[in-house]
Short mmCIF file of N, CA, C and O in Angstrom, two decimals:
data_model
loop_
_atom_site.label_atom_id
_atom_site.label_comp_id
_atom_site.label_asym_id
_atom_site.label_seq_id
_atom_site.Cartn_x
_atom_site.Cartn_y
_atom_site.Cartn_z
N MET F 82 104.46 110.69 123.49
CA MET F 82 103.72 111.26 122.39
C MET F 82 104.51 111.17 121.08
O MET F 82 103.95 110.91 120.03
N THR F 83 105.81 111.39 121.14
CA THR F 83 106.65 111.31 119.95
C THR F 83 106.59 109.93 119.33
O THR F 83 106.48 109.79 118.11
N GLU F 84 106.66 108.91 120.17
CA GLU F 84 106.60 107.53 119.67
C GLU F 84 105.26 107.24 119.00
O GLU F 84 105.21 106.59 117.96
N LEU F 85 104.19 107.73 119.58
CA LEU F 85 102.86 107.54 118.99
C LEU F 85 102.79 108.21 117.63
O LEU F 85 102.30 107.62 116.66
N ASN F 86 103.31 109.43 117.53
CA ASN F 86 103.30 110.13 116.24
C ASN F 86 104.11 109.37 115.20
O ASN F 86 103.68 109.25 114.04
N ARG F 87 105.27 108.85 115.57
CA ARG F 87 106.08 108.06 114.63
C ARG F 87 105.32 106.84 114.16
O ARG F 87 105.32 106.50 112.98
N TYR F 88 104.66 106.16 115.09
CA TYR F 88 103.88 104.97 114.77
C TYR F 88 102.77 105.33 113.78
O TYR F 88 102.55 104.63 112.79
N LEU F 89 102.05 106.42 114.04
CA LEU F 89 100.95 106.83 113.17
C LEU F 89 101.44 107.20 111.77
O LEU F 89 100.79 106.87 110.77
N VAL F 90 102.57 107.86 111.68
CA VAL F 90 103.13 108.22 110.38
C VAL F 90 103.47 106.97 109.59
O VAL F 90 103.17 106.87 108.39
N VAL F 91 104.06 105.97 110.24
CA VAL F 91 104.40 104.71 109.57
C VAL F 91 103.13 104.00 109.09
O VAL F 91 103.05 103.52 107.96
N LYS F 92 102.12 103.94 109.95
CA LYS F 92 100.85 103.28 109.58
C LYS F 92 100.16 104.01 108.43
O LYS F 92 99.63 103.36 107.52
N ASP F 93 100.16 105.34 108.46
CA ASP F 93 99.55 106.10 107.37
C ASP F 93 100.29 105.84 106.06
O ASP F 93 99.67 105.68 105.01
N ARG F 94 101.60 105.78 106.12
CA ARG F 94 102.40 105.52 104.92
C ARG F 94 102.07 104.14 104.35
O ARG F 94 101.94 103.98 103.14
N GLU F 95 101.91 103.14 105.21
CA GLU F 95 101.54 101.79 104.77
C GLU F 95 100.16 101.81 104.09
O GLU F 95 99.97 101.18 103.05
N ARG F 96 99.21 102.54 104.68
CA ARG F 96 97.87 102.63 104.09
C ARG F 96 97.92 103.28 102.72
O ARG F 96 97.24 102.85 101.78
N ILE F 97 98.72 104.33 102.59
CA ILE F 97 98.86 105.02 101.30
C ILE F 97 99.50 104.09 100.27
O ILE F 97 99.03 104.00 99.13
N GLN F 98 100.54 103.39 100.66
CA GLN F 98 101.20 102.47 99.73
C GLN F 98 100.25 101.36 99.28
O GLN F 98 100.24 100.98 98.10
N ASN F 99 99.43 100.85 100.19
CA ASN F 99 98.44 99.83 99.82
C ASN F 99 97.43 100.38 98.82
O ASN F 99 97.06 99.70 97.85
N TYR F 100 96.98 101.60 99.04
CA TYR F 100 96.05 102.27 98.13
C TYR F 100 96.68 102.40 96.74
O TYR F 100 96.05 102.09 95.72
N ILE F 101 97.92 102.85 96.68
CA ILE F 101 98.62 103.04 95.41
C ILE F 101 98.74 101.72 94.67
O ILE F 101 98.51 101.64 93.46
N GLU F 102 99.07 100.66 95.39
CA GLU F 102 99.18 99.33 94.77
C GLU F 102 97.83 98.84 94.26
O GLU F 102 97.73 98.34 93.14
N ARG F 103 96.78 98.99 95.08
CA ARG F 103 95.43 98.56 94.67
C ARG F 103 94.95 99.28 93.43
O ARG F 103 94.31 98.70 92.56
N LYS F 104 95.26 100.57 93.34
CA LYS F 104 94.81 101.40 92.21
C LYS F 104 95.79 101.35 91.04
O LYS F 104 95.54 101.95 90.01
N ASP F 105 96.91 100.65 91.22
CA ASP F 105 97.95 100.53 90.20
C ASP F 105 98.41 101.91 89.71
O ASP F 105 98.48 102.18 88.51
N LEU F 106 98.69 102.79 90.66
CA LEU F 106 99.15 104.14 90.35
C LEU F 106 100.68 104.18 90.34
O LEU F 106 101.33 103.44 91.06
N LYS F 107 101.21 105.05 89.55
CA LYS F 107 102.67 105.26 89.47
C LYS F 107 102.98 106.57 90.17
O LYS F 107 103.04 107.62 89.54
N MET F 108 103.12 106.51 91.48
CA MET F 108 103.30 107.73 92.27
C MET F 108 104.70 107.79 92.86
O MET F 108 105.36 106.77 93.02
N GLN F 109 105.10 109.01 93.19
CA GLN F 109 106.37 109.26 93.86
C GLN F 109 106.08 109.97 95.17
O GLN F 109 105.02 110.60 95.33
N GLU F 110 107.05 109.89 96.08
CA GLU F 110 106.91 110.55 97.38
C GLU F 110 107.97 111.63 97.53
O GLU F 110 109.14 111.40 97.22
N THR F 111 107.56 112.79 97.99
CA THR F 111 108.52 113.86 98.27
C THR F 111 109.17 113.59 99.63
O THR F 111 108.65 112.80 100.42
N PRO F 112 110.29 114.26 99.92
CA PRO F 112 110.91 114.11 101.25
C PRO F 112 109.96 114.49 102.40
O PRO F 112 110.07 113.97 103.50
N SER F 113 108.99 115.36 102.12
CA SER F 113 108.06 115.78 103.18
C SER F 113 106.96 114.75 103.43
O SER F 113 106.24 114.85 104.42
N GLY F 114 106.78 113.78 102.51
CA GLY F 114 105.75 112.77 102.69
C GLY F 114 104.55 112.91 101.78
O GLY F 114 103.61 112.13 101.84
N LEU F 115 104.55 113.92 100.89
CA LEU F 115 103.48 114.09 99.91
C LEU F 115 103.68 113.07 98.79
O LEU F 115 104.77 112.93 98.26
N TRP F 116 102.61 112.37 98.43
CA TRP F 116 102.65 111.45 97.29
C TRP F 116 102.03 112.17 96.11
O TRP F 116 101.03 112.87 96.24
N TYR F 117 102.63 112.00 94.92
CA TYR F 117 102.15 112.72 93.76
C TYR F 117 102.34 111.94 92.47
O TYR F 117 103.22 111.08 92.36
N MET F 118 101.46 112.23 91.52
CA MET F 118 101.57 111.71 90.17
C MET F 118 101.14 112.85 89.26
O MET F 118 99.98 113.29 89.28
N ILE F 119 102.09 113.37 88.51
CA ILE F 119 101.81 114.47 87.59
C ILE F 119 101.25 113.86 86.30
O ILE F 119 101.91 113.05 85.66
N ARG F 120 100.03 114.23 85.98
CA ARG F 120 99.42 113.75 84.74
C ARG F 120 99.83 114.64 83.58
O ARG F 120 100.12 114.17 82.49
N SER F 121 99.82 115.95 83.82
CA SER F 121 100.26 116.93 82.83
C SER F 121 100.85 118.09 83.61
O SER F 121 100.20 118.65 84.48
N GLU F 122 102.10 118.42 83.31
CA GLU F 122 102.78 119.48 84.05
C GLU F 122 102.23 120.87 83.73
O GLU F 122 102.35 121.79 84.52
N GLY F 123 101.62 121.03 82.55
CA GLY F 123 101.16 122.34 82.12
C GLY F 123 102.29 123.06 81.40
O GLY F 123 103.30 122.46 81.05
N SER F 124 102.10 124.37 81.17
CA SER F 124 103.14 125.13 80.47
C SER F 124 103.33 126.48 81.12
O SER F 124 102.47 126.97 81.84
N GLY F 125 104.47 127.08 80.87
CA GLY F 125 104.81 128.36 81.48
C GLY F 125 105.61 128.15 82.76
O GLY F 125 106.19 127.09 82.99
N GLU F 126 105.62 129.17 83.59
CA GLU F 126 106.36 129.12 84.86
C GLU F 126 105.59 128.29 85.89
O GLU F 126 104.36 128.32 85.90
N ARG F 127 106.32 127.59 86.76
CA ARG F 127 105.67 126.88 87.86
C ARG F 127 104.97 127.87 88.77
O ARG F 127 105.38 129.02 88.91
N PHE F 128 103.88 127.41 89.40
CA PHE F 128 103.17 128.25 90.36
C PHE F 128 104.11 128.57 91.53
O PHE F 128 104.95 127.76 91.91
N ALA F 129 103.94 129.76 92.10
CA ALA F 129 104.81 130.22 93.18
C ALA F 129 103.99 131.04 94.18
O ALA F 129 102.81 131.30 93.98
N ASP F 130 104.65 131.48 95.25
CA ASP F 130 104.01 132.32 96.26
C ASP F 130 103.21 133.45 95.63
O ASP F 130 103.66 134.07 94.66
N ASN F 131 102.03 133.68 96.20
CA ASN F 131 101.13 134.77 95.81
C ASN F 131 100.39 134.55 94.50
O ASN F 131 99.55 135.38 94.14
N ASP F 132 100.68 133.48 93.77
CA ASP F 132 99.89 133.18 92.57
C ASP F 132 98.48 132.80 93.01
O ASP F 132 98.30 132.06 93.99
N VAL F 133 97.50 133.31 92.29
CA VAL F 133 96.11 132.92 92.53
C VAL F 133 95.82 131.78 91.55
O VAL F 133 95.79 131.98 90.33
N VAL F 134 95.65 130.59 92.11
CA VAL F 134 95.46 129.39 91.31
C VAL F 134 94.00 128.95 91.41
O VAL F 134 93.43 128.91 92.50
N VAL F 135 93.42 128.64 90.27
CA VAL F 135 92.04 128.17 90.20
C VAL F 135 92.07 126.68 89.88
O VAL F 135 92.70 126.27 88.90
N LEU F 136 91.38 125.89 90.71
CA LEU F 136 91.43 124.43 90.58
C LEU F 136 90.10 123.83 90.17
O LEU F 136 89.07 124.15 90.75
N GLU F 137 90.16 122.95 89.20
CA GLU F 137 89.07 122.01 88.93
C GLU F 137 89.56 120.72 89.58
O GLU F 137 90.63 120.22 89.21
N TYR F 138 88.83 120.19 90.54
CA TYR F 138 89.36 119.11 91.37
C TYR F 138 88.27 118.21 91.92
O TYR F 138 87.08 118.52 91.84
N ARG F 139 88.72 117.12 92.50
CA ARG F 139 87.87 116.21 93.26
C ARG F 139 88.69 115.79 94.48
O ARG F 139 89.85 115.41 94.34
N CYS F 140 88.09 115.86 95.65
CA CYS F 140 88.76 115.51 96.90
C CYS F 140 88.00 114.37 97.56
O CYS F 140 86.78 114.47 97.77
N THR F 141 88.71 113.29 97.86
CA THR F 141 88.12 112.13 98.53
C THR F 141 89.03 111.69 99.67
O THR F 141 90.19 112.11 99.76
N LEU F 142 88.49 110.83 100.51
CA LEU F 142 89.30 110.16 101.52
C LEU F 142 89.93 108.94 100.88
O LEU F 142 89.53 108.51 99.79
N LEU F 143 90.88 108.35 101.55
CA LEU F 143 91.59 107.19 101.02
C LEU F 143 90.65 106.02 100.74
O LEU F 143 90.87 105.25 99.82
N ASP F 144 89.57 105.93 101.50
CA ASP F 144 88.61 104.83 101.29
C ASP F 144 87.61 105.13 100.18
O ASP F 144 86.69 104.35 99.93
N GLY F 145 87.78 106.27 99.49
CA GLY F 145 86.90 106.62 98.39
C GLY F 145 85.74 107.52 98.77
O GLY F 145 84.99 107.98 97.90
N THR F 146 85.56 107.80 100.06
CA THR F 146 84.48 108.68 100.49
C THR F 146 84.65 110.06 99.87
O THR F 146 85.70 110.69 100.01
N PHE F 147 83.60 110.52 99.18
CA PHE F 147 83.62 111.83 98.53
C PHE F 147 83.60 112.94 99.58
O PHE F 147 82.84 112.89 100.54
N CYS F 148 84.41 113.97 99.38
CA CYS F 148 84.43 115.14 100.27
C CYS F 148 83.99 116.40 99.53
O CYS F 148 82.98 116.99 99.87
N TYR F 149 84.76 116.81 98.54
CA TYR F 149 84.49 118.06 97.83
C TYR F 149 84.88 117.92 96.36
O TYR F 149 85.72 117.10 96.01
N SER F 150 84.28 118.77 95.52
CA SER F 150 84.72 118.83 94.13
C SER F 150 84.30 120.16 93.52
O SER F 150 83.36 120.80 93.98
N SER F 151 84.99 120.53 92.47
CA SER F 151 84.63 121.75 91.76
C SER F 151 83.32 121.56 91.01
O SER F 151 82.63 122.53 90.71
N ASP F 152 82.93 120.32 90.73
CA ASP F 152 81.64 120.08 90.08
C ASP F 152 80.50 120.50 91.00
O ASP F 152 79.48 120.99 90.54
N ASP F 153 80.67 120.31 92.31
CA ASP F 153 79.62 120.65 93.27
C ASP F 153 79.67 122.11 93.73
O ASP F 153 78.65 122.76 93.85
N SER F 154 80.86 122.60 94.01
CA SER F 154 80.97 123.93 94.61
C SER F 154 81.67 124.96 93.73
O SER F 154 81.94 126.06 94.17
N GLY F 155 81.96 124.60 92.50
CA GLY F 155 82.65 125.52 91.60
C GLY F 155 84.15 125.44 91.80
O GLY F 155 84.63 124.85 92.78
N PRO F 156 84.92 125.99 90.88
CA PRO F 156 86.38 125.97 91.00
C PRO F 156 86.84 126.58 92.31
O PRO F 156 86.22 127.52 92.82
N LEU F 157 87.91 126.04 92.86
CA LEU F 157 88.51 126.53 94.11
C LEU F 157 89.61 127.52 93.76
O LEU F 157 90.48 127.21 92.95
N GLU F 158 89.55 128.71 94.34
CA GLU F 158 90.61 129.70 94.15
C GLU F 158 91.47 129.74 95.40
O GLU F 158 90.94 129.87 96.51
N VAL F 159 92.77 129.61 95.22
CA VAL F 159 93.70 129.67 96.35
C VAL F 159 94.84 130.62 96.02
O VAL F 159 95.22 130.77 94.86
N VAL F 160 95.37 131.27 97.04
CA VAL F 160 96.55 132.10 96.89
C VAL F 160 97.69 131.32 97.53
O VAL F 160 97.69 131.09 98.74
N LEU F 161 98.63 130.87 96.72
CA LEU F 161 99.71 130.04 97.25
C LEU F 161 100.51 130.79 98.31
O LEU F 161 100.86 131.95 98.14
N GLY F 162 100.73 130.12 99.41
CA GLY F 162 101.47 130.68 100.52
C GLY F 162 100.61 131.50 101.46
O GLY F 162 101.09 131.91 102.51
N LYS F 163 99.34 131.75 101.11
CA LYS F 163 98.50 132.61 101.95
C LYS F 163 97.14 132.00 102.28
O LYS F 163 96.55 132.35 103.28
N SER F 164 96.60 131.17 101.41
CA SER F 164 95.28 130.61 101.64
C SER F 164 95.33 129.55 102.73
O SER F 164 96.36 128.93 102.96
N ARG F 165 94.21 129.35 103.36
CA ARG F 165 94.11 128.32 104.39
C ARG F 165 93.78 126.98 103.74
O ARG F 165 92.68 126.48 103.87
N ILE F 166 94.73 126.47 102.98
CA ILE F 166 94.58 125.15 102.38
C ILE F 166 95.60 124.23 103.02
O ILE F 166 96.53 124.68 103.70
N GLU F 167 95.43 122.96 102.79
CA GLU F 167 96.37 121.99 103.33
C GLU F 167 97.78 122.27 102.83
O GLU F 167 97.96 122.60 101.65
N SER F 168 98.76 122.13 103.70
CA SER F 168 100.15 122.39 103.29
C SER F 168 100.57 121.44 102.17
O SER F 168 101.34 121.83 101.29
N GLY F 169 100.07 120.22 102.18
CA GLY F 169 100.40 119.26 101.12
C GLY F 169 99.84 119.69 99.77
O GLY F 169 100.48 119.49 98.73
N LEU F 170 98.65 120.28 99.76
CA LEU F 170 98.08 120.76 98.51
C LEU F 170 98.88 121.96 98.00
O LEU F 170 99.20 122.04 96.82
N ASP F 171 99.22 122.87 98.87
CA ASP F 171 100.04 124.02 98.50
C ASP F 171 101.37 123.53 97.89
O ASP F 171 101.79 123.99 96.83
N GLN F 172 101.98 122.56 98.57
CA GLN F 172 103.26 122.01 98.09
C GLN F 172 103.08 121.35 96.72
O GLN F 172 103.89 121.55 95.81
N GLY F 173 102.04 120.57 96.55
CA GLY F 173 101.81 119.88 95.29
C GLY F 173 101.56 120.83 94.13
O GLY F 173 102.07 120.63 93.02
N LEU F 174 100.77 121.86 94.37
CA LEU F 174 100.46 122.81 93.30
C LEU F 174 101.71 123.49 92.77
O LEU F 174 101.78 123.85 91.59
N ARG F 175 102.71 123.65 93.61
CA ARG F 175 103.96 124.29 93.18
C ARG F 175 104.76 123.42 92.21
O ARG F 175 105.72 123.88 91.60
N MET F 176 104.35 122.16 92.05
CA MET F 176 104.99 121.27 91.07
C MET F 176 104.41 121.48 89.67
O MET F 176 104.95 120.97 88.70
N LEU F 177 103.28 122.19 89.62
CA LEU F 177 102.57 122.33 88.35
C LEU F 177 102.79 123.70 87.72
O LEU F 177 103.25 124.63 88.37
N ARG F 178 102.39 123.78 86.46
CA ARG F 178 102.37 125.02 85.69
C ARG F 178 100.92 125.21 85.23
O ARG F 178 100.13 124.27 85.29
N PRO F 179 100.57 126.40 84.76
CA PRO F 179 99.20 126.62 84.29
C PRO F 179 98.76 125.53 83.30
O PRO F 179 99.49 125.19 82.37
N GLY F 180 97.55 125.02 83.54
CA GLY F 180 97.00 123.96 82.70
C GLY F 180 97.34 122.56 83.17
O GLY F 180 96.88 121.58 82.60
N GLY F 181 98.13 122.45 84.23
CA GLY F 181 98.58 121.15 84.72
C GLY F 181 97.50 120.35 85.43
O GLY F 181 96.49 120.89 85.88
N SER F 182 97.74 119.03 85.52
CA SER F 182 96.85 118.14 86.25
C SER F 182 97.68 117.10 86.99
O SER F 182 98.79 116.76 86.56
N ALA F 183 97.13 116.61 88.12
CA ALA F 183 97.91 115.69 88.95
C ALA F 183 97.00 114.99 89.95
O ALA F 183 95.84 115.36 90.12
N VAL F 184 97.57 114.00 90.61
CA VAL F 184 96.94 113.36 91.77
C VAL F 184 97.90 113.56 92.94
O VAL F 184 99.09 113.28 92.81
N PHE F 185 97.37 114.04 94.05
CA PHE F 185 98.15 114.23 95.27
C PHE F 185 97.50 113.43 96.39
O PHE F 185 96.28 113.50 96.56
N ILE F 186 98.31 112.71 97.14
CA ILE F 186 97.82 112.03 98.34
C ILE F 186 98.51 112.67 99.53
O ILE F 186 99.74 112.65 99.64
N LEU F 187 97.69 113.24 100.41
CA LEU F 187 98.20 113.97 101.57
C LEU F 187 98.00 113.14 102.83
O LEU F 187 96.86 112.85 103.20
N PRO F 188 99.10 112.75 103.49
CA PRO F 188 98.94 112.11 104.79
C PRO F 188 98.38 113.14 105.78
O PRO F 188 98.43 114.35 105.51
N PRO F 189 97.84 112.70 106.89
CA PRO F 189 97.20 113.64 107.82
C PRO F 189 98.05 114.85 108.21
O PRO F 189 97.53 115.96 108.29
N PHE F 190 99.35 114.66 108.40
CA PHE F 190 100.18 115.78 108.84
C PHE F 190 100.40 116.82 107.74
O PHE F 190 100.86 117.93 108.03
N LEU F 191 100.04 116.51 106.49
CA LEU F 191 100.09 117.49 105.40
C LEU F 191 98.68 117.89 104.95
O LEU F 191 98.52 118.65 104.01
N ALA F 192 97.68 117.33 105.64
CA ALA F 192 96.28 117.65 105.33
C ALA F 192 95.67 118.39 106.52
O ALA F 192 96.20 119.41 106.93
N TRP F 193 94.62 117.86 107.10
CA TRP F 193 93.92 118.55 108.19
C TRP F 193 94.29 118.03 109.57
O TRP F 193 93.76 118.50 110.57
N GLY F 194 95.19 117.05 109.64
CA GLY F 194 95.72 116.59 110.92
C GLY F 194 94.69 116.02 111.87
O GLY F 194 93.69 115.46 111.47
N PHE F 195 94.95 116.19 113.16
CA PHE F 195 94.08 115.64 114.20
C PHE F 195 92.67 116.22 114.18
O PHE F 195 91.71 115.49 114.39
N PRO F 196 92.49 117.53 113.96
CA PRO F 196 91.12 118.06 114.06
C PRO F 196 90.23 117.76 112.85
O PRO F 196 89.01 117.82 112.97
N GLY F 197 90.79 117.45 111.67
CA GLY F 197 89.96 117.38 110.48
C GLY F 197 89.58 118.80 110.08
O GLY F 197 90.07 119.76 110.65
N ASP F 198 88.68 118.93 109.10
CA ASP F 198 88.30 120.28 108.68
C ASP F 198 87.01 120.76 109.33
O ASP F 198 86.55 121.86 109.06
N GLY F 199 86.43 119.94 110.19
CA GLY F 199 85.21 120.34 110.88
C GLY F 199 83.96 120.18 110.02
O GLY F 199 82.87 120.52 110.45
N LYS F 200 84.12 119.66 108.81
CA LYS F 200 82.99 119.49 107.91
C LYS F 200 82.96 118.05 107.40
O LYS F 200 82.36 117.19 108.03
N LYS F 201 83.64 117.80 106.30
CA LYS F 201 83.59 116.48 105.67
C LYS F 201 84.85 115.64 105.85
O LYS F 201 84.84 114.46 105.56
N ILE F 202 85.93 116.25 106.30
CA ILE F 202 87.19 115.52 106.47
C ILE F 202 87.39 115.24 107.95
O ILE F 202 87.56 116.17 108.74
N PRO F 203 87.36 113.96 108.33
CA PRO F 203 87.46 113.62 109.75
C PRO F 203 88.89 113.72 110.29
O PRO F 203 89.85 113.94 109.53
N SER F 204 89.01 113.55 111.56
CA SER F 204 90.30 113.55 112.25
C SER F 204 91.25 112.54 111.62
O SER F 204 90.87 111.43 111.29
N ARG F 205 92.50 112.98 111.43
CA ARG F 205 93.60 112.13 110.96
C ARG F 205 93.35 111.46 109.62
O ARG F 205 93.81 110.36 109.36
N ALA F 206 92.61 112.10 108.74
CA ALA F 206 92.29 111.50 107.45
C ALA F 206 93.41 111.69 106.43
O ALA F 206 94.04 112.74 106.37
N VAL F 207 93.63 110.65 105.63
CA VAL F 207 94.47 110.76 104.43
C VAL F 207 93.54 111.28 103.34
O VAL F 207 92.44 110.78 103.15
N VAL F 208 94.00 112.31 102.62
CA VAL F 208 93.16 112.98 101.62
C VAL F 208 93.77 112.81 100.23
O VAL F 208 94.98 112.95 100.05
N VAL F 209 92.91 112.50 99.26
CA VAL F 209 93.33 112.34 97.87
C VAL F 209 92.74 113.48 97.05
O VAL F 209 91.53 113.69 97.05
N TYR F 210 93.61 114.23 96.39
CA TYR F 210 93.18 115.30 95.49
C TYR F 210 93.47 114.88 94.06
O TYR F 210 94.62 114.60 93.71
N GLU F 211 92.44 114.84 93.25
CA GLU F 211 92.61 114.66 91.81
C GLU F 211 92.42 116.05 91.22
O GLU F 211 91.32 116.59 91.20
N ILE F 212 93.52 116.63 90.77
CA ILE F 212 93.49 117.96 90.16
C ILE F 212 93.29 117.78 88.66
O ILE F 212 94.19 117.29 87.97
N GLU F 213 92.10 118.11 88.20
CA GLU F 213 91.80 117.97 86.78
C GLU F 213 92.48 119.06 85.97
O GLU F 213 92.93 118.84 84.86
N LYS F 214 92.51 120.27 86.57
CA LYS F 214 93.19 121.38 85.90
C LYS F 214 93.48 122.46 86.93
O LYS F 214 92.64 122.80 87.73
N ALA F 215 94.69 122.97 86.89
CA ALA F 215 95.10 124.08 87.74
C ALA F 215 95.54 125.20 86.80
O ALA F 215 96.33 124.99 85.89
N ASP F 216 94.98 126.39 87.03
CA ASP F 216 95.31 127.51 86.15
C ASP F 216 95.48 128.79 86.95
O ASP F 216 94.99 128.88 88.07
N LEU F 217 96.14 129.76 86.38
CA LEU F 217 96.27 131.07 87.00
C LEU F 217 94.99 131.87 86.80
O LEU F 217 94.38 131.80 85.72
N LEU F 218 94.58 132.60 87.81
CA LEU F 218 93.44 133.50 87.68
C LEU F 218 93.95 134.76 87.01
O LEU F 218 94.93 135.36 87.43
N HIS F 219 93.30 135.14 85.95
CA HIS F 219 93.73 136.35 85.22
C HIS F 219 92.78 137.47 85.43
O HIS F 219 91.64 137.37 85.61
#
């Protein structure tokens, strides 16, 4: 099982790198495997545990399949460190400050993993979050 997981992680990374090249994005990878491109860092203190962050966003699969967006369901409110969001999204939001925007690409192990979300995100999906704006809830 360990070998299979290693193989899948390598294949997912290759798929992400191909996507980045096709889209001509300037992204970086964290040691955990999260890919990110900060469009605007925002201002003030970086988001941290227990901050209630409100997101204007669009979520798609790597192949462009639409999943969710704030245009359809309204802004997403999350409590960092406590909400049931993808660990990669939680990690990425901590790179931003109020008013920030970014693109995050979450490999399956930082997204919904083997089960998917049971709705629009299938098993083992790579997820792309375009964060149009992240702000503190006041």
